[in-house]
CSV table of C-alpha atoms and ligand atoms in Angstrom, one decimal:
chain,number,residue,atom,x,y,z
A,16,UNK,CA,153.3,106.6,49.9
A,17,UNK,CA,154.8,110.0,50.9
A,18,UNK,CA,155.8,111.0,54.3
A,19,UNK,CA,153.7,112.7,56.4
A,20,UNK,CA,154.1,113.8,60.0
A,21,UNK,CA,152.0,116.0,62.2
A,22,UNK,CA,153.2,119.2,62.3
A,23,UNK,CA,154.8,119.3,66.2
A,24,UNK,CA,157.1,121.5,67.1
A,25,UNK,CA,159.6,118.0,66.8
A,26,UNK,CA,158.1,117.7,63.6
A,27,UNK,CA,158.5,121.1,62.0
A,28,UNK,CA,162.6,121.1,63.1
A,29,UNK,CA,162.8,117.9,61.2
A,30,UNK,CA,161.1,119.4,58.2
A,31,UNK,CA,163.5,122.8,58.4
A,32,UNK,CA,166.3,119.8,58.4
A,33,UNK,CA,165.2,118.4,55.0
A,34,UNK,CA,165.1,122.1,54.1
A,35,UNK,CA,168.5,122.9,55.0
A,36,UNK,CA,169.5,119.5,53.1
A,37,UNK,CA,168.1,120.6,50.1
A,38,UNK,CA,165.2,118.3,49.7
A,39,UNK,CA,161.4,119.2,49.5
A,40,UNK,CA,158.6,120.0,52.5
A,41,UNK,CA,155.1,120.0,51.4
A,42,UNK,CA,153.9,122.4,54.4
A,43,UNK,CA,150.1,124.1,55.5
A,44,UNK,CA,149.5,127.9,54.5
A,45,UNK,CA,146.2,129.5,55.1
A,46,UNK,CA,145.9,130.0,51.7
A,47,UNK,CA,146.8,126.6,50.1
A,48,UNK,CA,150.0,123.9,50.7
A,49,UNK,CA,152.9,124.8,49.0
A,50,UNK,CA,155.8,123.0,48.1
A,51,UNK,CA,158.9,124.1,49.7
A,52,UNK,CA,162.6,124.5,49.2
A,53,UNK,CA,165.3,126.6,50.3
A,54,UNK,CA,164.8,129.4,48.5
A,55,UNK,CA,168.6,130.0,48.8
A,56,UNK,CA,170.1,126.5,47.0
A,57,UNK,CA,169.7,126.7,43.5
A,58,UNK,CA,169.1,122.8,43.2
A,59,UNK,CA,166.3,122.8,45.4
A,60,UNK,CA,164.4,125.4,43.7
A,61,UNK,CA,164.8,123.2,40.8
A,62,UNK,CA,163.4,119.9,42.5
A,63,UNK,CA,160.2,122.1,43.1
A,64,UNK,CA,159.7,122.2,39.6
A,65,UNK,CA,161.0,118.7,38.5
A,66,UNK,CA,158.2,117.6,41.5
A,67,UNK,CA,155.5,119.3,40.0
A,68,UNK,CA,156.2,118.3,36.2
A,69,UNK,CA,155.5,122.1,35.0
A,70,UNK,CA,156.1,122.1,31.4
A,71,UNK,CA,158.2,125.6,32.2
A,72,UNK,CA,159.6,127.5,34.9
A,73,UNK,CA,157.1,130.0,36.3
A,74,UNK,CA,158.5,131.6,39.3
A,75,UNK,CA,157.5,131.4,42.5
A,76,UNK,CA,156.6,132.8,45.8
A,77,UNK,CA,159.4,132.9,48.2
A,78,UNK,CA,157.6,133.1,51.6
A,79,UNK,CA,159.2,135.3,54.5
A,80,UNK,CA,157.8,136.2,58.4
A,81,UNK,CA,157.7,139.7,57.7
A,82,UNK,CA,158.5,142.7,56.0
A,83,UNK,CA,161.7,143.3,57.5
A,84,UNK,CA,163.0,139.9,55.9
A,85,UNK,CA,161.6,141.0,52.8
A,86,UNK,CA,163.2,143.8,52.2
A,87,UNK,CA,166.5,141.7,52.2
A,88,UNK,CA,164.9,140.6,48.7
A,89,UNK,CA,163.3,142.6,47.3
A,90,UNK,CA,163.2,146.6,47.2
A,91,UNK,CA,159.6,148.2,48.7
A,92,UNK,CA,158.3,151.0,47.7
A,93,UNK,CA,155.6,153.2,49.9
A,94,UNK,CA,152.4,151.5,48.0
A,95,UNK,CA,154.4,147.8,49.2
A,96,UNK,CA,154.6,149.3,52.3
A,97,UNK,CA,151.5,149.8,53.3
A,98,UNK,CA,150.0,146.9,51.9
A,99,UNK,CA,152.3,145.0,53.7
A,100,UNK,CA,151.5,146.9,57.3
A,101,UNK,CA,148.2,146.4,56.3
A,102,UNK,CA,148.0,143.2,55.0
A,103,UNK,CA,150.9,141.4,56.7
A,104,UNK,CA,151.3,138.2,57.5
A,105,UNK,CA,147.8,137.2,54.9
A,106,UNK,CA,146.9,136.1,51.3
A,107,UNK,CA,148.6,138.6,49.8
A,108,UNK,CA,151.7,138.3,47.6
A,109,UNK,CA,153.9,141.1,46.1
A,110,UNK,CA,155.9,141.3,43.1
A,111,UNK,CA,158.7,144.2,43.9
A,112,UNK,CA,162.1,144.4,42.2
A,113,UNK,CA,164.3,141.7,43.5
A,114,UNK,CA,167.3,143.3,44.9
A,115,UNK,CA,170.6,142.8,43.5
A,116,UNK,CA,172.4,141.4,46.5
A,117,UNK,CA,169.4,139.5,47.7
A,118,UNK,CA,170.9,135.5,48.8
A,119,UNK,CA,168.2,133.9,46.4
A,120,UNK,CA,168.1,131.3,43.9
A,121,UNK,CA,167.7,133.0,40.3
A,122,UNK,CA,165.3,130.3,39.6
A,123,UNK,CA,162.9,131.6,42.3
A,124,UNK,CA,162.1,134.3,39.2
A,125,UNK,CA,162.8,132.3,36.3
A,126,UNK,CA,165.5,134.8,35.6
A,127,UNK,CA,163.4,137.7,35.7
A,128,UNK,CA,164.3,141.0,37.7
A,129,UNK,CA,161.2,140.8,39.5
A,130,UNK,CA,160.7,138.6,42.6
A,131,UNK,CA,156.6,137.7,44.3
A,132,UNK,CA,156.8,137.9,48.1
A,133,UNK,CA,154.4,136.9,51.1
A,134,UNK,CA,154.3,136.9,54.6
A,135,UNK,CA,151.6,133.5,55.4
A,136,UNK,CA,150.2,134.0,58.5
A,137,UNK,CA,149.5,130.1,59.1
A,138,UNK,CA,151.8,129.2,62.6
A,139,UNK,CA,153.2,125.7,61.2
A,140,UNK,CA,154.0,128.0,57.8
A,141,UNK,CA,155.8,130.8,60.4
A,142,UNK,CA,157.4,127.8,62.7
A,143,UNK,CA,159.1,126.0,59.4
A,144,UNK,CA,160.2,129.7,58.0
A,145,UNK,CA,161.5,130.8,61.3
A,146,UNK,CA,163.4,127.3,61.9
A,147,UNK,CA,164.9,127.1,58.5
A,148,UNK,CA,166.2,130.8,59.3
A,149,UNK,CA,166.2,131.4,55.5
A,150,UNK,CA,163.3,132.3,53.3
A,151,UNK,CA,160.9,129.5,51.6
A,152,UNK,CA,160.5,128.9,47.9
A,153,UNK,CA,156.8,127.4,47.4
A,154,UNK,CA,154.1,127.3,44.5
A,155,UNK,CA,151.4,125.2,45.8
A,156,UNK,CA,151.7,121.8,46.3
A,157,UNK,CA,150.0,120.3,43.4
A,158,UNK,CA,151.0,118.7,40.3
A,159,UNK,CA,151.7,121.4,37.3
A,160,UNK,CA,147.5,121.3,36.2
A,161,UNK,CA,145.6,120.4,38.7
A,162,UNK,CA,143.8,122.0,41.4
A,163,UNK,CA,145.5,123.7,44.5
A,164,UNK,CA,145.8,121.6,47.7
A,165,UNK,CA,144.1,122.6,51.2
A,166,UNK,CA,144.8,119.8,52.8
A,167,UNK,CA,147.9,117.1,53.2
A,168,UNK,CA,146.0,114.2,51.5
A,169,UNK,CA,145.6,116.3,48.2
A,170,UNK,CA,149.5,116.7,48.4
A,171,UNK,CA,149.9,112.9,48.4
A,172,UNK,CA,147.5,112.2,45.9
A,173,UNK,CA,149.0,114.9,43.3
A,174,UNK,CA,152.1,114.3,43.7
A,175,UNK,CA,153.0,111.0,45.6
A,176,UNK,CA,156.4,110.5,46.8
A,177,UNK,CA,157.5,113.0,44.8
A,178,UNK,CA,156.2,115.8,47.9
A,179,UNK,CA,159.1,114.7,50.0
A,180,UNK,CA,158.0,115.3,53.6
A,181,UNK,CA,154.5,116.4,54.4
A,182,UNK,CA,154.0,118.3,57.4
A,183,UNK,CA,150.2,118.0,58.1
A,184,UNK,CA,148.4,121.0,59.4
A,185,UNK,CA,144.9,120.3,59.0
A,186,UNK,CA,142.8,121.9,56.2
A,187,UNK,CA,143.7,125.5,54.4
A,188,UNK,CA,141.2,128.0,56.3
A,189,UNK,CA,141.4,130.2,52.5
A,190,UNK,CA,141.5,127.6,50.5
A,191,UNK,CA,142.4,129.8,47.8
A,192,UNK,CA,145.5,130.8,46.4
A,193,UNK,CA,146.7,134.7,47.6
A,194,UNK,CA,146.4,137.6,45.5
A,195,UNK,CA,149.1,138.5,43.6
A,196,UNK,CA,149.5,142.0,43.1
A,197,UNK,CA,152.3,143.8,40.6
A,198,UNK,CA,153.9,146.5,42.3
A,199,UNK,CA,156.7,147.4,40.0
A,200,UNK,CA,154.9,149.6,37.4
A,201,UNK,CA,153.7,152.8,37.8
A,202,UNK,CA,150.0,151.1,38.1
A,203,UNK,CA,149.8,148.3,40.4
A,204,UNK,CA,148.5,145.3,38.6
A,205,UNK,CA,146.6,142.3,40.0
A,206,UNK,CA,147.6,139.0,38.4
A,207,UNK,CA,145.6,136.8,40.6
A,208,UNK,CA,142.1,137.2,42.2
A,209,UNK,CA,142.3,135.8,45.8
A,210,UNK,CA,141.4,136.6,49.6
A,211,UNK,CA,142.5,140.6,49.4
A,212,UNK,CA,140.4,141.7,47.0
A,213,UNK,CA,140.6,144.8,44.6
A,214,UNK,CA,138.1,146.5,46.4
A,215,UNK,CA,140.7,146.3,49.0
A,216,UNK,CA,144.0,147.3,47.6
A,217,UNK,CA,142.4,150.3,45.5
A,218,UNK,CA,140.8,151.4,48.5
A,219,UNK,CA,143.4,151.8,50.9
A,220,UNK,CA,146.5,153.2,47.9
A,221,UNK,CA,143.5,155.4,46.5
A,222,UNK,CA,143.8,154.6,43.4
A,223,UNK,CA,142.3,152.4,40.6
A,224,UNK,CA,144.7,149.4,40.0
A,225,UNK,CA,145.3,147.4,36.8
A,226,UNK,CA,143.6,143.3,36.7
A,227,UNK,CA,145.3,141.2,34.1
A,228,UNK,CA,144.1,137.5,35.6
A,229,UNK,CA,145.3,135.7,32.8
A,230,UNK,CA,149.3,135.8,33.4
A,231,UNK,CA,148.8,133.6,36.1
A,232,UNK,CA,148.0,129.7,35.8
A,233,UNK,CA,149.2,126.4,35.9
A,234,UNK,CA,147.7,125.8,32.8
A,235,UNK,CA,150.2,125.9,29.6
A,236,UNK,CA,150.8,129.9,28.4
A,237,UNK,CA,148.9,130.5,25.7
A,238,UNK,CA,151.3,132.4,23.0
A,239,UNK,CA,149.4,135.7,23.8
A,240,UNK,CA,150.7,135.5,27.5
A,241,UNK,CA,151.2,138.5,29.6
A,242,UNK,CA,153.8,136.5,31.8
A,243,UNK,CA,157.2,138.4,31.4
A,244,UNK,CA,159.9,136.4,30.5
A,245,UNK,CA,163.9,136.6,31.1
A,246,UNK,CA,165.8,137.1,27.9
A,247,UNK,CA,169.6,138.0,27.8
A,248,UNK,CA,170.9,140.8,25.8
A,249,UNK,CA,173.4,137.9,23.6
A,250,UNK,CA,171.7,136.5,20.8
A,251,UNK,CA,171.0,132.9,21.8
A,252,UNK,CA,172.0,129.9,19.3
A,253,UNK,CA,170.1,127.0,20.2
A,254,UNK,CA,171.4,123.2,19.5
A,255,UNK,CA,174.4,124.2,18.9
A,256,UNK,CA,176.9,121.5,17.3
A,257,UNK,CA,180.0,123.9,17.6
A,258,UNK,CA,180.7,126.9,18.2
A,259,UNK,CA,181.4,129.8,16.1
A,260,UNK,CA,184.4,132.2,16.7
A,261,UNK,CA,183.2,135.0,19.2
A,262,UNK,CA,180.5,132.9,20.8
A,263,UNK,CA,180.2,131.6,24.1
A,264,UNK,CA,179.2,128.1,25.2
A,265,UNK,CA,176.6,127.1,27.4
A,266,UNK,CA,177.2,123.2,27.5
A,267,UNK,CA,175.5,120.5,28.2
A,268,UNK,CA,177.0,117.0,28.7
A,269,UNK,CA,180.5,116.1,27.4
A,270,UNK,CA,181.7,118.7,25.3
A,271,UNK,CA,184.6,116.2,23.8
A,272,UNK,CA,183.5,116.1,20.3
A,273,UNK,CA,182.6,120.1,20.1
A,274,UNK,CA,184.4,121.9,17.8
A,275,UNK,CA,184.9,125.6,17.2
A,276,UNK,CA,184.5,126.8,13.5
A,277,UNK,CA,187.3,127.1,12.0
A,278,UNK,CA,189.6,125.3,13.9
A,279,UNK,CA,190.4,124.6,17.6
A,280,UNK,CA,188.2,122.2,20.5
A,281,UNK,CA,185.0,123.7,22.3
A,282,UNK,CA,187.2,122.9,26.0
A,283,UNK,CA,189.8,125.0,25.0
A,284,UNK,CA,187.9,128.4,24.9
A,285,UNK,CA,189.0,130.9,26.8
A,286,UNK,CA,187.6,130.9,30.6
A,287,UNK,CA,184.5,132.8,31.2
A,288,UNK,CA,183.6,131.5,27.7
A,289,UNK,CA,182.7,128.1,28.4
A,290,UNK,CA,180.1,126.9,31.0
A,291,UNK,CA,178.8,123.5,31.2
A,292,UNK,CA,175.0,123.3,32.6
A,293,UNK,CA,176.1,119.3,33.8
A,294,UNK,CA,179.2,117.9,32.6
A,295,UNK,CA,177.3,114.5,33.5
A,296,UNK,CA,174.1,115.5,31.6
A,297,UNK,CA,172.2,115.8,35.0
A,298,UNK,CA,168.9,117.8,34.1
A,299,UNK,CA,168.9,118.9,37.6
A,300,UNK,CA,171.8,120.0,38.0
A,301,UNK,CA,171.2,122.0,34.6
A,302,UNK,CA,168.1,123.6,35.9
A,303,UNK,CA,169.6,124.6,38.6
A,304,UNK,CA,172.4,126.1,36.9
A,305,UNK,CA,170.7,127.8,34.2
A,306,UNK,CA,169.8,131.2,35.0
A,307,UNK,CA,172.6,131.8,37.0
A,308,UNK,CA,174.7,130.8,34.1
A,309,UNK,CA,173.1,133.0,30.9
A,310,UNK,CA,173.1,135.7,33.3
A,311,UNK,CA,177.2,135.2,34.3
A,312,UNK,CA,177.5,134.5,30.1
A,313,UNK,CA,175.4,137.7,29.0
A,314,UNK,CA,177.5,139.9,31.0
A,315,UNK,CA,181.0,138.5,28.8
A,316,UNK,CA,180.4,140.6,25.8
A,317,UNK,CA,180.4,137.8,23.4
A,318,UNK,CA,178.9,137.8,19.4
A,319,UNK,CA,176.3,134.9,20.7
A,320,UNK,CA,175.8,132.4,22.6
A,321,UNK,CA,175.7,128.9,21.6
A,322,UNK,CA,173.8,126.5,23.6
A,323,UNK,CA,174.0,122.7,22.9
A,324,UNK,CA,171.4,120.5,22.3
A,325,UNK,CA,168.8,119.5,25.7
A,326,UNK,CA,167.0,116.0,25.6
A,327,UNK,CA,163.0,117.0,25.7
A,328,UNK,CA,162.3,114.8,28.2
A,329,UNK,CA,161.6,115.5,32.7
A,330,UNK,CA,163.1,119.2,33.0
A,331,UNK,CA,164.9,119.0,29.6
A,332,UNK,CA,161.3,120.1,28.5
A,333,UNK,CA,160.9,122.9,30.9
A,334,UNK,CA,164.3,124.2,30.2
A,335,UNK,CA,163.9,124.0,26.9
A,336,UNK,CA,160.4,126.1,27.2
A,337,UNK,CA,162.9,128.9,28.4
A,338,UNK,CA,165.6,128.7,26.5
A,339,UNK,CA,163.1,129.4,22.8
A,340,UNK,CA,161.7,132.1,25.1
A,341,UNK,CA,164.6,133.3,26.1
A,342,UNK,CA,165.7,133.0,22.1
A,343,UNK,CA,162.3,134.0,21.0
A,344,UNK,CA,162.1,137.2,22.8
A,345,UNK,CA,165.3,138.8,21.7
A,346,UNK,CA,164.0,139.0,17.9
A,347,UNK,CA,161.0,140.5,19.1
B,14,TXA,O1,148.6,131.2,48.2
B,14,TXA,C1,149.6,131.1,47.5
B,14,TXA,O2,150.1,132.1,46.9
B,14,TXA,C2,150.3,129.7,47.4
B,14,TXA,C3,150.9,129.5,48.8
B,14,TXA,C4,151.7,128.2,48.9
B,14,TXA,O3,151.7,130.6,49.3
B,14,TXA,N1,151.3,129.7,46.5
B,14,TXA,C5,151.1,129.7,45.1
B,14,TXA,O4,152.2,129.7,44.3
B,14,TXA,O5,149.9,129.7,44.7
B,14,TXA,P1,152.1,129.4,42.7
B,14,TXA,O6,153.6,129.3,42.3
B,14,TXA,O7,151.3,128.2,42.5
B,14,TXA,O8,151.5,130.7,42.2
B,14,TXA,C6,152.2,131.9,42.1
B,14,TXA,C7,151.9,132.7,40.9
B,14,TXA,C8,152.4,132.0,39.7
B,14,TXA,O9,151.3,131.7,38.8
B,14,TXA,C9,153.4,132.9,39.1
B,14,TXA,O10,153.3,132.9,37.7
B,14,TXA,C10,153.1,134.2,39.7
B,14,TXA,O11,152.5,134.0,40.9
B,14,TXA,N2,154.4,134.9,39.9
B,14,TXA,C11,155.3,134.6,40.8
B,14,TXA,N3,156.4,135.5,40.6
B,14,TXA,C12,156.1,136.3,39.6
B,14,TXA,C13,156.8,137.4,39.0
B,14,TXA,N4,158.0,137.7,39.3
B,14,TXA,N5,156.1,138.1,38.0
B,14,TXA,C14,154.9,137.7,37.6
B,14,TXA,N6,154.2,136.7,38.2
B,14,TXA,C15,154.8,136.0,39.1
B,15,MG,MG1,149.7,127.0,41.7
């Protein structure tokens, strides 16, 4: 059985603890539970999704106490702004351009050069937030495919032990995820009906907004997908056996039998060439690495990149989901 404490004051300092130590909080919002991690630590972020068993990484909300803290991540523009003075701290989440020196995990956006945002307005969600200090990584606290929790016994049954600590709040007043709006277009677009509604948002910008509901799911993407997804400029080469001269390598594992073509061993390439996901195959520790590591790679001016081999199993799949993406999307 998982943990799960009342949400005290006590309580919710010992939960910002566990934050701060990198492991999981399963915590109350108005809207649903999410599951939370430092939204800072790159392995964290990555336990979220290894908790949840999500066949890919989909980013996620990183949840702030207002908009001041939000503009440390991501950049607003006036229609953000006014939802936000509006609509702040609610079910509503933005997706704004994620700012270049924001202190975030790259996983938090699967790569991608957009980040989601929300202010909750439920007090234990505020408390944790505010004790923490830093800003909270959370997708709701179910297992990848089932239904959203609203209360801390559906985040025990979903997802067992694998929650960390619960802090119980009582039951979601919403119970319904928040709205997720697109605000870095020239139209806004809504990607997920919730408690702000249309109606709403077009009526206070003025202005007829975009609805495309079907990005956003826990369900497995269909291939027609609106979902955006990260994709260096480098030509990826995946299961790599050796490298090719010009390439970089993004390792996985023990790279003493790699070869590059032609002559010469995979660990003596030049640095900035080589970097190694988990030296001890660790598919955490690869997860966590992995944006952060194509992006430092794609900026090296290299023919290719090779990538070796990923086992298909835990968050070997879910990497490997983004790395044929990733691949995929450059031929497009
Ligand atoms: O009410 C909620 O929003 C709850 C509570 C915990 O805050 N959170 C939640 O998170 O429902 P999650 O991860 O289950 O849903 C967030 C949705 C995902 O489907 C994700 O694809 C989408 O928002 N999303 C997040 N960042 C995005 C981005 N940069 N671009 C497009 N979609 C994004
Ligand atoms: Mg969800």
């Amino acid at each position: 059985m998982p943990e799960i404490l009342n949400a005290t004051e006590e309580n919710i300092k010992v939960a910002a603890e566990r934050l701060r130590a990198g492991e999981l909080v399963a915590f109350p919002t108005e809207t649903v539970y999410g599951l939370g991690a430092d939204a800072t630590n790159d392995t964290a972020v990555a336990k979220i999704f290894e908790a949840k068993g999500r066949p890919s990484f989909n980013p996620v909300i990183v949840h702030v106490n207002d908009k001041i803290d939000a503009e440390k991540i991501v950049e607003f523009n006036d229609r953000a702004a006014l939802l936000a003075s509006l609509f702040w701290p609610g079910p509503l989440t933005l997706i704004l351009p994620r700012r270049a020196d924001a202190k975030l995990s790259l996983l938090t956006s699967a790569g991608l050069p957009s980040q989601a945002v929300r202010a909750p307005v439920h007090p234990v969600a505020r408390a944790l937030i505010a004790a923490l200090g830093r800003s909270i990584a959370a997708p709701s606290a179910n297992a990848s495919g089932s239904l959203s929790p609203t209360t801390p016994q559906h985040v025990a049954n979903s997802l067992g032990e694998r929650a960390g600590l619960i802090l119980a709040g009582g039951k979601s007043a919403v119970g319904l995820e928040s709205t997720v709006l697109d605000l870095t277009g020239k139209t806004p677009v809504m990607l997920r009906p919730g408690g702000i509604t249309r109606e709403d948002i077009e009526m206070q910008l003025g202005m007829k907004i975009d609805v495309e509901f079907e990005a956003v799911t826990d369900a497995p993407k269909s291939p027609g997908q609106l979902l955006k997804h990260y994709a260096p400029r480098t030509p990826l080469r995946l299961k790599a056996v050796d490298v090719a001269p010009g390439e970089a390598l993004l390792a996985f594992g023990s790279i003493k039998f790699m070869g590059i073509k032609g002559g010469g061993a995979a660990r003596d390439l030049p640095a900035g060439a080589l970097m190694n996901l988990s030296e001890t195959g660790d598919l955490t520790t690869a997860a966590a690495n992995l944006f952060s590591m194509l992006h430092q790679l794609d900026t090296g001016n290299f023919s290719g990149i090779a990538v070796m081999d990923i086992p298909e199993t835990g968050l070997g799949i879910a990497i490997n989901d983004r790395l044929k993406r990733a691949a995929g999307a450059q031929k497009s």
